[in-house]
Coordinates of C-alpha atoms in Angstrom, one line a residue:
M59 CA 8.8 15.1 -44.6
S60 CA 12.5 14.0 -44.6
I61 CA 14.7 11.3 -43.1
H62 CA 18.4 12.1 -42.2
I63 CA 20.9 9.3 -42.2
V64 CA 24.5 9.7 -41.1
A65 CA 27.0 7.0 -42.2
L66 CA 30.4 6.8 -40.4
G67 CA 33.4 4.6 -41.0
N68 CA 35.2 2.9 -44.0
E69 CA 34.0 -0.4 -45.2
G70 CA 36.7 -0.7 -47.9
D71 CA 39.6 -3.2 -47.6
T72 CA 42.9 -1.2 -47.7
F73 CA 45.0 -4.4 -47.8
H74 CA 43.4 -6.0 -50.8
Q75 CA 43.6 -3.6 -53.7
D76 CA 41.4 -5.6 -56.0
S77 CA 38.6 -4.0 -58.0
R78 CA 35.7 -3.4 -55.5
P79 CA 32.1 -2.3 -56.1
S80 CA 30.6 1.0 -54.9
G81 CA 30.3 1.7 -51.1
L82 CA 27.6 0.3 -48.9
I83 CA 25.4 3.4 -48.8
R84 CA 25.6 4.3 -52.5
T85 CA 25.0 0.7 -53.5
Y86 CA 21.8 0.6 -51.4
L87 CA 20.5 3.9 -52.7
G88 CA 21.1 2.8 -56.3
R89 CA 19.5 -0.7 -56.0
S90 CA 16.7 -0.4 -53.5
P91 CA 13.2 -0.5 -55.1
L92 CA 11.9 1.9 -52.4
V93 CA 14.4 4.7 -53.4
S94 CA 13.7 6.7 -56.5
G95 CA 16.6 7.5 -58.9
D96 CA 19.5 5.5 -60.4
E97 CA 23.2 5.5 -59.5
S98 CA 24.1 8.2 -62.0
S99 CA 21.6 10.7 -60.5
L100 CA 22.9 9.9 -57.0
L101 CA 26.5 10.6 -58.2
L102 CA 25.4 13.9 -59.7
N103 CA 23.8 14.9 -56.4
A104 CA 26.9 13.9 -54.5
A105 CA 29.3 15.7 -56.8
S106 CA 27.3 18.9 -56.8
T107 CA 27.3 19.2 -53.1
V108 CA 29.9 21.6 -51.8
A109 CA 28.1 23.1 -48.8
R110 CA 29.4 20.3 -46.4
P111 CA 32.9 19.2 -47.5
V112 CA 33.3 16.9 -44.4
F113 CA 30.5 14.6 -45.6
T114 CA 29.6 13.2 -49.0
E115 CA 25.9 14.0 -49.3
Y116 CA 23.4 11.9 -51.2
Q117 CA 19.8 12.9 -51.8
A118 CA 16.9 10.7 -53.0
S119 CA 13.2 10.0 -52.5
A120 CA 12.0 7.1 -50.5
F121 CA 8.4 5.7 -50.2
G122 CA 7.3 7.9 -53.0
N123 CA 7.4 11.4 -51.4
V124 CA 9.8 11.2 -48.5
K125 CA 13.0 13.1 -48.9
L126 CA 16.0 10.9 -48.0
V127 CA 19.3 12.7 -47.1
V128 CA 22.4 10.7 -46.4
H129 CA 25.7 12.1 -45.2
D130 CA 28.7 9.7 -45.5
C131 CA 32.1 10.3 -43.8
P132 CA 34.5 7.4 -44.2
V133 CA 37.7 9.0 -42.7
W134 CA 38.0 10.2 -39.1
D135 CA 40.6 12.9 -39.9
I136 CA 38.1 14.6 -42.2
F137 CA 35.3 14.3 -39.7
D138 CA 37.5 15.8 -37.0
S139 CA 38.6 18.7 -39.2
D140 CA 35.2 20.5 -39.0
W141 CA 33.9 19.6 -35.5
Y142 CA 31.0 22.0 -35.5
T143 CA 29.5 20.7 -38.7
S144 CA 30.0 17.1 -37.7
Q145 CA 28.4 17.5 -34.3
N146 CA 25.3 19.3 -35.8
L147 CA 24.8 16.5 -38.4
I148 CA 25.0 13.7 -35.8
G149 CA 22.7 15.6 -33.4
G150 CA 20.1 16.0 -36.2
A151 CA 20.4 12.4 -37.5
D152 CA 17.3 10.1 -37.5
I153 CA 19.4 7.0 -38.2
I154 CA 23.1 6.3 -37.8
V155 CA 25.0 3.7 -39.7
I156 CA 28.5 2.6 -38.6
K157 CA 30.5 0.5 -41.0
Y158 CA 33.9 -1.2 -41.1
N159 CA 35.7 -3.9 -43.0
V160 CA 36.1 -7.2 -41.2
N161 CA 39.6 -7.6 -42.7
D162 CA 40.8 -4.2 -41.7
K163 CA 41.2 -3.9 -37.9
F164 CA 42.4 -0.4 -38.3
S165 CA 39.0 0.7 -39.6
F166 CA 37.3 -1.1 -36.7
H167 CA 39.5 0.6 -34.0
E168 CA 38.9 3.9 -35.7
V169 CA 35.2 3.4 -35.3
K170 CA 35.5 2.1 -31.8
D171 CA 37.9 4.7 -30.4
N172 CA 36.8 7.8 -32.3
Y173 CA 33.2 7.6 -33.7
I174 CA 31.5 5.7 -30.9
P175 CA 32.3 8.2 -28.1
V176 CA 31.0 11.0 -30.2
I177 CA 27.8 9.1 -30.9
K178 CA 27.3 8.3 -27.3
R179 CA 27.5 12.0 -26.4
A180 CA 25.4 13.4 -29.3
S181 CA 22.7 10.9 -30.0
N182 CA 19.5 10.5 -28.0
S183 CA 17.5 7.4 -28.6
V184 CA 18.5 7.3 -32.3
P185 CA 18.6 3.9 -33.9
V186 CA 22.1 2.7 -34.7
I187 CA 23.1 0.0 -37.2
I188 CA 26.6 -1.5 -37.1
A189 CA 27.5 -3.2 -40.4
A190 CA 30.6 -5.5 -40.6
V191 CA 31.4 -5.7 -44.3
G192 CA 33.4 -8.4 -46.1
T193 CA 34.4 -12.1 -45.8
R194 CA 37.2 -12.8 -43.4
Q195 CA 40.3 -13.8 -45.3
N196 CA 42.7 -14.6 -42.4
E197 CA 41.1 -15.9 -39.2
E198 CA 44.2 -17.6 -37.7
L199 CA 45.6 -16.2 -34.4
P200 CA 47.7 -13.1 -35.0
C201 CA 51.4 -13.0 -34.3
T202 CA 52.2 -11.9 -30.7
C203 CA 55.8 -10.8 -31.4
P204 CA 56.3 -7.1 -30.3
L205 CA 58.2 -6.4 -33.5
C206 CA 55.6 -7.9 -35.8
T207 CA 52.9 -5.7 -37.3
S208 CA 50.9 -8.4 -38.9
D209 CA 48.1 -7.9 -36.4
R210 CA 47.0 -4.9 -38.4
G211 CA 45.9 -7.2 -41.2
S212 CA 44.1 -9.7 -38.9
C213 CA 40.3 -10.1 -39.0
V214 CA 37.8 -8.4 -36.7
S215 CA 35.9 -11.2 -35.0
T216 CA 32.2 -11.5 -34.7
T217 CA 32.5 -11.3 -30.9
E218 CA 34.2 -7.9 -31.1
G219 CA 31.5 -6.6 -33.3
I220 CA 28.7 -7.9 -31.1
Q221 CA 30.3 -6.5 -28.0
L222 CA 30.6 -3.0 -29.7
A223 CA 26.9 -3.2 -30.6
K224 CA 26.0 -4.1 -27.0
E225 CA 27.9 -1.1 -25.7
L226 CA 25.9 1.2 -28.0
G227 CA 22.6 -0.6 -27.9
A228 CA 22.8 -1.0 -31.7
T229 CA 21.7 -3.6 -34.3
Y230 CA 24.7 -5.7 -35.5
L231 CA 24.8 -7.0 -39.2
E232 CA 27.4 -9.0 -41.0
L233 CA 27.4 -8.3 -44.8
H234 CA 29.7 -10.9 -46.5
S235 CA 29.3 -9.1 -49.9
L236 CA 27.6 -6.1 -51.4
D237 CA 25.2 -8.1 -53.6
D238 CA 21.5 -7.9 -53.9
F239 CA 20.8 -10.3 -51.1
Y240 CA 22.9 -8.6 -48.4
I241 CA 22.2 -5.1 -49.6
G242 CA 18.6 -5.3 -50.6
K243 CA 17.1 -7.8 -48.3
Y244 CA 19.4 -7.9 -45.2
F245 CA 20.8 -4.4 -44.7
G246 CA 18.0 -2.8 -46.6
G247 CA 15.3 -4.6 -44.6
V248 CA 16.7 -3.4 -41.3
L249 CA 17.3 0.2 -42.5
E250 CA 13.8 0.5 -44.0
Y251 CA 12.3 -0.8 -40.7
F252 CA 14.0 2.1 -38.9
M253 CA 13.0 4.5 -41.6
I254 CA 9.3 3.5 -41.2
Q255 CA 9.6 3.8 -37.4
T256 CA 11.1 7.3 -37.8
L257 CA 8.3 8.3 -40.2
N258 CA 5.6 7.1 -37.7
Q259 CA 7.2 9.0 -34.9
K260 CA 7.5 12.2 -36.9
T261 CA 3.9 11.9 -38.1
S262 CA 2.7 11.4 -34.5
E263 CA 4.6 14.5 -33.3
K264 CA 3.3 16.5 -36.2
M265 CA -0.3 15.6 -35.4
R266 CA 0.1 16.3 -31.8
K267 CA 1.6 19.7 -32.4
R268 CA -1.2 20.5 -34.9
K269 CA -3.8 19.4 -32.4
M270 CA -2.3 21.5 -29.7
T271 CA -2.1 24.5 -32.0
N272 CA -5.8 24.1 -33.0
S273 CA -6.8 23.6 -29.4
F274 CA -5.3 26.8 -28.1
H275 CA -6.5 29.2 -30.7
G276 CA -8.5 31.9 -28.8
I277 CA -9.5 31.3 -25.1
R278 CA -7.9 28.3 -23.4
P279 CA -10.2 26.0 -21.4
P280 CA -9.9 26.6 -17.7
Q281 CA -7.9 24.2 -15.6
L282 CA -9.8 22.5 -12.7
E283 CA -7.5 22.4 -9.7
Q284 CA -7.5 19.5 -7.3
P285 CA -9.6 19.8 -4.1
E286 CA -7.8 20.3 -0.8
K287 CA -6.7 17.2 1.0
M288 CA -9.1 16.0 3.6
P289 CA -7.8 15.9 7.2
V290 CA -6.3 12.5 8.2
L291 CA -7.7 10.8 11.3
K292 CA -5.3 8.7 13.3
A293 CA -6.9 5.7 15.0
E294 CA -6.1 5.3 18.7
A295 CA -4.2 2.1 19.7
S296 CA -6.1 -0.5 21.5
H297 CA -5.4 -0.9 25.3
Y298 CA -7.8 -3.9 25.7
H299 CA -5.2 -6.3 27.0
S300 CA -3.7 -3.8 29.5
D301 CA -7.2 -3.0 30.8
L302 CA -8.0 -6.6 31.8
N303 CA -4.5 -7.2 32.9
N304 CA -4.7 -4.2 35.3
L305 CA -8.0 -5.5 36.7
L306 CA -6.0 -8.3 38.3
F307 CA -3.7 -5.9 40.2
C308 CA -6.3 -3.3 41.2
C309 CA -8.4 -5.9 43.1
Q310 CA -11.7 -4.2 42.2
C311 CA -14.9 -6.1 41.9
V312 CA -13.3 -9.3 43.1
D313 CA -15.8 -12.1 43.3
V314 CA -13.7 -15.2 44.0
V315 CA -10.7 -16.0 46.2
F316 CA -8.4 -19.1 46.1
Y317 CA -6.5 -20.5 49.0
H318 CA -4.9 -23.6 50.5
P319 CA -5.0 -24.4 54.2
E320 CA -1.3 -24.9 54.3
V321 CA -0.2 -22.0 52.1
T322 CA -0.1 -18.5 53.5
G323 CA -2.1 -15.9 51.8
I324 CA -5.0 -15.9 49.3
V325 CA -5.3 -15.1 45.5
E326 CA -8.2 -12.9 44.3
A327 CA -9.7 -13.1 40.9
H328 CA -12.8 -12.5 38.8
K329 CA -15.2 -15.3 37.7
I330 CA -16.0 -13.7 34.4
V331 CA -12.4 -13.5 33.2
L332 CA -11.6 -17.1 34.4
C333 CA -14.7 -18.5 32.7
A334 CA -13.9 -16.7 29.5
V335 CA -10.7 -18.8 29.1
S336 CA -11.4 -22.1 30.8
H337 CA -14.2 -24.7 30.9
V338 CA -12.8 -25.9 34.2
F339 CA -13.9 -22.7 35.8
M340 CA -17.2 -22.7 34.0
L341 CA -17.9 -26.1 35.6
L342 CA -16.6 -24.9 39.0
F343 CA -18.8 -21.8 39.0
N344 CA -21.9 -23.6 37.6
V345 CA -21.9 -21.6 34.3
K346 CA -22.0 -25.0 32.6
S347 CA -22.9 -28.4 33.8
A348 CA -21.0 -31.7 33.2
T349 CA -23.7 -32.6 30.7
D350 CA -23.0 -29.4 28.7
I351 CA -19.2 -30.0 28.6
Q352 CA -19.2 -33.8 28.0
D353 CA -15.5 -34.1 28.6
S354 CA -14.3 -36.4 31.4
S355 CA -10.8 -35.0 31.6
I356 CA -12.2 -31.4 32.3
I357 CA -14.6 -32.8 34.9
R358 CA -11.7 -34.8 36.5
T359 CA -9.4 -31.7 36.5
T360 CA -12.1 -29.6 38.2
Q361 CA -12.7 -32.2 40.9
D362 CA -8.9 -32.9 41.5
L363 CA -7.8 -29.2 41.7
F364 CA -10.7 -27.2 43.3
A365 CA -13.5 -27.3 45.8
V366 CA -15.9 -24.6 46.8
S367 CA -15.6 -23.7 50.5
R368 CA -18.4 -22.8 52.9
D369 CA -16.0 -21.3 55.6
A370 CA -16.0 -17.8 57.0
V371 CA -14.9 -14.9 54.9
F372 CA -11.2 -14.2 55.0
P373 CA -10.3 -10.9 56.6
G374 CA -7.8 -10.0 53.8
A375 CA -10.3 -10.7 51.0
S376 CA -11.7 -7.8 49.1
Q377 CA -15.5 -7.4 49.0
G378 CA -17.4 -7.5 45.7
S379 CA -20.3 -5.8 47.5
S380 CA -21.6 -5.9 51.0
S381 CA -24.4 -8.3 50.1
N382 CA -22.3 -10.5 47.8
P383 CA -19.0 -11.6 49.4
P384 CA -16.4 -13.3 47.2
L385 CA -16.8 -17.0 46.6
R386 CA -14.1 -19.0 48.5
V387 CA -12.4 -21.8 46.5
I388 CA -10.0 -24.3 48.1
V389 CA -7.0 -25.3 45.9
K390 CA -6.3 -28.9 46.7
D391 CA -2.7 -28.9 45.3
A392 CA -0.4 -26.8 47.5
L393 CA 2.3 -26.4 44.9
F394 CA -0.3 -25.3 42.3
C395 CA -1.7 -22.8 44.9
S396 CA 1.7 -21.4 45.6
C397 CA 2.1 -20.6 41.9
L398 CA -1.5 -19.5 41.3
S399 CA -0.6 -15.8 41.3
Y400 CA 1.8 -16.4 38.3
I401 CA -0.8 -18.5 36.6
L402 CA -3.5 -15.9 36.9
R403 CA -1.2 -13.2 35.7
F404 CA -0.5 -15.5 32.7
I405 CA -4.2 -15.9 32.1
Y406 CA -5.1 -12.3 32.5
S407 CA -2.4 -11.1 30.1
G408 CA -4.1 -13.1 27.4
A409 CA -0.9 -13.5 25.4
F410 CA -0.1 -17.1 26.4
Q411 CA 3.5 -16.4 27.1
W412 CA 4.5 -20.0 28.1
E413 CA 8.2 -19.3 28.4
E414 CA 7.6 -16.5 31.0
L415 CA 5.2 -18.7 32.9
E416 CA 7.6 -21.6 33.0
E417 CA 10.4 -19.2 34.2
D418 CA 8.3 -17.8 37.0
I419 CA 7.2 -21.3 38.2
R420 CA 10.8 -22.5 37.9
R421 CA 12.1 -19.7 40.2
K422 CA 9.3 -20.5 42.7
L423 CA 9.6 -24.3 42.9
K424 CA 13.2 -25.0 41.9
D425 CA 12.4 -28.7 41.3
S426 CA 12.0 -29.6 37.6
G427 CA 9.5 -32.4 38.4
D428 CA 7.3 -30.0 40.3
V429 CA 7.5 -27.4 37.5
S430 CA 6.4 -29.9 34.9
N431 CA 3.5 -31.1 37.2
V432 CA 2.2 -27.5 37.6
I433 CA 2.6 -26.7 33.9
E434 CA 0.6 -29.9 33.0
K435 CA -2.2 -28.8 35.3
V436 CA -2.3 -25.4 33.6
K437 CA -2.6 -27.2 30.2
C438 CA -5.5 -29.2 31.6
I439 CA -7.3 -26.1 32.8
L440 CA -7.0 -24.5 29.3
K441 CA -8.1 -27.6 27.5
T442 CA -10.9 -27.3 24.9
P443 CA -13.7 -29.9 25.3
G444 CA -13.5 -32.8 22.9
K445 CA -9.9 -32.2 21.8
I446 CA -7.1 -34.4 22.8
N447 CA -3.7 -33.0 23.9
C448 CA -4.4 -29.7 22.2
L449 CA -1.7 -28.0 24.3
R450 CA 1.0 -30.7 24.0
N451 CA 3.2 -28.3 22.1
C452 CA 2.9 -24.9 23.9
K453 CA 4.9 -23.0 21.4
T454 CA 2.8 -24.2 18.5
Y455 CA -0.4 -23.4 20.4
Q456 CA 0.9 -20.0 21.3
A457 CA 1.6 -19.2 17.6
R458 CA -1.8 -20.6 16.5
K459 CA -3.8 -18.7 19.1
P460 CA -4.5 -15.0 18.5
L461 CA -2.7 -12.5 20.6
W462 CA -5.8 -11.7 22.6
F463 CA -8.8 -14.1 22.7
Y464 CA -11.0 -12.5 25.4
N465 CA -12.7 -10.4 22.7
T466 CA -14.4 -13.6 21.4
S467 CA -14.7 -15.5 24.7
L468 CA -16.2 -12.6 26.6
K469 CA -18.8 -12.1 23.9
F470 CA -20.4 -15.3 25.2
F471 CA -21.4 -13.5 28.4
L472 CA -22.6 -10.3 26.6
N473 CA -26.3 -9.5 27.6
K474 CA -26.4 -12.9 29.5
P475 CA -27.5 -13.3 33.1
M476 CA -24.7 -15.8 33.8
L477 CA -22.3 -14.4 36.5
A478 CA -24.0 -11.0 36.1
D479 CA -23.8 -8.7 39.1
V480 CA -25.4 -5.5 37.7
V481 CA -28.5 -4.9 35.6
F482 CA -29.1 -1.8 33.5
E483 CA -32.7 -0.6 33.0
I484 CA -33.1 1.0 29.5
Q485 CA -36.4 2.0 27.9
G486 CA -38.4 -0.4 30.1
T487 CA -36.1 -3.4 29.4
T488 CA -33.2 -4.8 31.4
V489 CA -29.6 -5.6 30.2
P490 CA -27.4 -7.7 32.6
A491 CA -23.7 -7.0 32.8
H492 CA -20.6 -7.7 34.8
R493 CA -19.0 -5.0 37.0
A494 CA -15.5 -6.4 36.5
I495 CA -15.5 -5.8 32.8
L496 CA -17.1 -2.4 33.0
V497 CA -14.7 -1.2 35.7
A498 CA -11.7 -2.5 33.7
R499 CA -12.8 -0.9 30.4
C500 CA -14.5 2.3 31.4
E501 CA -13.1 4.9 33.8
V502 CA -16.5 6.6 34.3
M503 CA -18.0 3.3 35.4
A504 CA -15.0 2.4 37.6
A505 CA -15.6 5.7 39.5
M506 CA -19.4 5.1 39.5
F507 CA -19.1 1.5 41.0
N508 CA -16.3 2.3 43.5
G509 CA -17.2 5.8 44.7
N510 CA -19.8 7.2 47.0
Y511 CA -22.5 7.0 44.4
M512 CA -25.9 5.3 44.5
E513 CA -24.8 2.9 41.7
A514 CA -22.0 1.5 43.9
K515 CA -24.6 -0.2 46.2
S516 CA -27.3 -0.8 43.7
V517 CA -27.8 -3.8 41.4
L518 CA -30.4 -2.1 39.2
I519 CA -29.1 1.0 37.5
P520 CA -31.3 3.1 35.2
V521 CA -29.8 4.6 32.0
Y522 CA -31.2 7.7 30.3
G523 CA -30.7 9.4 26.9
V524 CA -29.5 6.2 25.1
S525 CA -31.5 3.6 23.3
K526 CA -31.2 -0.1 24.1
E527 CA -29.5 -0.9 20.7
T528 CA -26.9 1.9 21.2
F529 CA -26.1 0.8 24.8
L530 CA -25.8 -2.8 23.7
S531 CA -23.3 -1.7 21.0
F532 CA -21.5 0.2 23.7
L533 CA -21.3 -2.9 25.9
E534 CA -20.2 -5.0 23.0
Y535 CA -17.2 -2.7 22.5
L536 CA -16.3 -2.9 26.2
Y537 CA -16.5 -6.7 26.1
T538 CA -14.9 -7.4 22.7
D539 CA -12.9 -4.2 21.8
S540 CA -14.9 -4.0 18.5
C541 CA -18.2 -2.8 17.2
C542 CA -20.1 -2.7 13.9
P543 CA -22.7 0.1 13.7
A544 CA -25.6 -0.5 11.4
G545 CA -25.2 2.8 9.7
I546 CA -24.2 6.5 10.0
F547 CA -27.1 7.3 12.4
Q548 CA -26.3 4.4 14.7
A549 CA -22.6 5.3 14.6
M550 CA -23.4 8.9 15.7
C551 CA -25.6 7.6 18.5
L552 CA -22.8 5.3 19.7
L553 CA -20.3 8.2 19.5
I554 CA -22.6 10.3 21.7
C555 CA -22.8 7.3 24.2
A556 CA -19.0 6.9 24.1
E557 CA -18.5 10.7 24.8
M558 CA -20.9 10.4 27.7
Y559 CA -18.9 7.6 29.3
Q560 CA -15.5 9.1 28.1
V561 CA -14.4 6.1 26.0
S562 CA -12.2 8.0 23.6
R563 CA -11.1 5.0 21.4
L564 CA -14.7 4.1 20.7
Q565 CA -15.3 7.7 19.7
H566 CA -12.5 7.4 17.2
I567 CA -13.9 4.1 15.8
C568 CA -17.3 5.8 15.3
E569 CA -15.6 8.8 13.6
L570 CA -13.7 6.6 11.2
F571 CA -16.9 4.6 10.4
I572 CA -18.9 7.7 9.6
I573 CA -16.0 9.1 7.4
T574 CA -15.6 5.8 5.6
Q575 CA -19.3 5.6 4.9
L576 CA -19.5 9.1 3.5
Q577 CA -16.4 8.8 1.4
S578 CA -17.7 5.6 -0.2
M579 CA -20.9 7.3 -1.4
P580 CA -21.1 8.4 -5.0
S581 CA -22.2 11.9 -5.8
R582 CA -25.7 10.8 -6.9
E583 CA -26.3 9.1 -3.6
L584 CA -25.0 12.1 -1.7
A585 CA -27.4 14.3 -3.5
S586 CA -30.4 12.1 -2.8
M587 CA -29.7 10.8 0.7
N588 CA -32.0 12.0 3.6
L589 CA -29.1 12.3 6.1
D590 CA -28.8 15.9 7.3
I591 CA -25.0 16.5 7.0
V592 CA -25.2 19.9 8.8
D593 CA -27.0 18.3 11.7
L594 CA -24.3 15.7 11.8
L595 CA -21.7 18.5 12.0
K596 CA -23.4 20.3 14.8
K597 CA -23.7 17.1 16.9
A598 CA -20.1 16.3 16.3
K599 CA -19.2 19.8 17.6
F600 CA -21.5 19.6 20.6
H601 CA -20.1 16.3 21.7
H602 CA -16.4 17.5 21.3
S603 CA -15.7 15.3 18.3
D604 CA -13.2 17.9 16.9
C605 CA -11.7 15.5 14.3
L606 CA -15.1 14.6 12.8
S607 CA -16.4 18.2 12.8
T608 CA -13.3 19.4 11.0
W609 CA -13.5 16.6 8.4
L610 CA -17.2 17.2 7.8
L611 CA -16.6 20.9 7.1
H612 CA -14.0 19.9 4.5
F613 CA -16.4 17.3 3.1
I614 CA -19.1 19.9 2.7
A615 CA -16.7 22.3 1.0
T616 CA -15.4 19.6 -1.3
N617 CA -18.9 18.7 -2.4
Y618 CA -20.1 22.3 -2.5
L619 CA -22.3 22.0 -5.6
I620 CA -24.3 19.1 -3.9
F621 CA -24.7 20.4 -0.4
S622 CA -25.3 24.1 -1.3
Q623 CA -28.5 23.0 -3.0
K624 CA -29.9 21.4 0.2
P625 CA -32.1 23.4 2.6
E626 CA -30.0 22.5 5.6
F627 CA -27.1 24.4 4.1
Q628 CA -28.6 27.6 5.4
D629 CA -28.3 26.3 8.9
L630 CA -24.5 26.7 8.8
S631 CA -23.2 29.4 11.1
V632 CA -21.4 32.5 9.8
E633 CA -18.0 31.0 10.7
E634 CA -18.8 27.7 9.1
R635 CA -20.2 29.3 5.9
S636 CA -17.1 31.4 5.7
F637 CA -14.9 28.3 5.9
V638 CA -16.9 26.4 3.3
E639 CA -16.9 29.3 0.9
K640 CA -13.1 29.7 1.3
H641 CA -12.4 26.1 0.7
R642 CA -15.2 25.3 -1.8
W643 CA -14.5 23.0 -4.8
P644 CA -14.8 23.9 -7.6
S645 CA -13.8 27.5 -6.8
N646 CA -15.8 30.6 -7.9
M647 CA -12.9 31.6 -10.2
Y648 CA -13.0 28.3 -12.1
L649 CA -16.8 28.5 -12.5
K650 CA -16.5 32.1 -13.9
Q651 CA -13.7 31.0 -16.3
L652 CA -15.8 28.0 -17.4
A653 CA -18.8 30.2 -18.1
E654 CA -16.6 32.6 -20.3
Y655 CA -15.1 29.6 -22.2
R656 CA -18.6 28.2 -22.9
K657 CA -19.7 31.6 -24.1
Y658 CA -16.7 31.8 -26.4
I659 CA -17.3 28.3 -27.8
H660 CA -20.9 29.0 -28.4
S661 CA -20.1 32.3 -30.2
R662 CA -17.7 30.5 -32.5
K663 CA -20.3 27.7 -33.1
C664 CA -17.7 25.0 -32.5
R665 CA -17.7 22.0 -30.3
C666 CA -16.4 22.4 -26.8
L667 CA -13.2 20.4 -26.2
V668 CA -13.7 20.2 -22.4
M669 CA -17.4 19.6 -21.7

């Protein structure tokens, strides 16, 4: 193993012709304890070298058995005379040493202007040492006269040397003399560090090449390709807020109307939505009692604003059903009643956009005092029991509240008889529900309750083909826009129920749940689980869950070695089996190559490098 060092530049002082010792490189090679041979042998080696006239070549042994080859070129004109040889030597260098004399600015500029550009073009991550040799003799400011040439003899400053080193990413050294300290310990220590790094790098590369050579003798081990990417399922965006907001405008399942004797027209609404956001309406509609609420301000707001009427039904009011006409509520404040349509739209939107509400009321009432009065009443309606002035700062409250809060408030009424106007009979048990929520969230139920069907006039509705737990999970999604199945089987049952009532977003949620559960299973669990994956695939296809069925086919193909050993694998159709065999992982080709490689390794009685 050898180390090639290229030294460039002249460290001699051309303006002080006193007797000087040998050059930097030769002095180091002659005095370093790590380099074998004395100065006379080095001179003989240098004198006998005629193959490369551009460089003076020194040869020695370092670290015992490492061949050290140094090429030294002190003059640029000689370097430039044989460009091909110079480029090849710099390109093959392991370490580059650049040297100049601090009292000879000409040598510094020769290095900076000529050698440095060549090194930048030729070297690639090669360590570079910049050595500034000598003690500065004249550090005063040089003459600035255009006719004066004394600047040639001025010193090269430390700043100039450091700046040059930064440009090249080199190590900068100042050697005040060529004695044992500066040569042996200072310059020698840095050079020997880079020599050791070079040896380590060459040794690593040699071992790597040897290992690669030994590994690829004979048959190469087969390369296992990556499995195909699984189909990506995109979740459907929620339309929960728009469903309940549209309920206000479609006027279906209305069960309460608000009016004021002096204000023209009525305002229709739904008890379930109003009670989900306000304890005032809970108290008004007897969902909670004053004892339950225990807040005098809410009780006072209810008594001051509203009163339940026993008058005749208004001709313009929509009918919840023939047997249950809407409840009539008198609004005692005429100004509040005139703005009630804006307030209900604000409540049904669920976004608590106070600026829009204030703008709507301001356009309606004009007077700022009346606007403030109505806004304060809205705040009182939305007050939380036991909290004081919780809506004093509307913008802060709006930022703190979630964008939509019915999904937690409506859960209070899930499977509860309060305000329920329909009852589902499932497996011998009953589940109360609210038509307004069902109509708003499910188009099939909206058609069922508003069309010429038996369910439109019946309170008790039987449900077939669905378990009570599955139907309750379905209702939970309609009420809260979320669900959490207990497992893959429950998610598949919920998907079937969602397909039956054509709730596509719930189908996508169930698909994503099933995929997430299967993807998280380790191979050992997949092999031992009792779930019939082929039966899951057939159910997904039967219930038009195309995304899930496609994903399951890819999943079976990707885990071919596991599922092909299961009995249900034989239940795949011809088309499904063809797809799985085509996309199976690992492929048949890889398994054949692996078998051949194992046979080869066994025949050579050597250890397999793959398995």
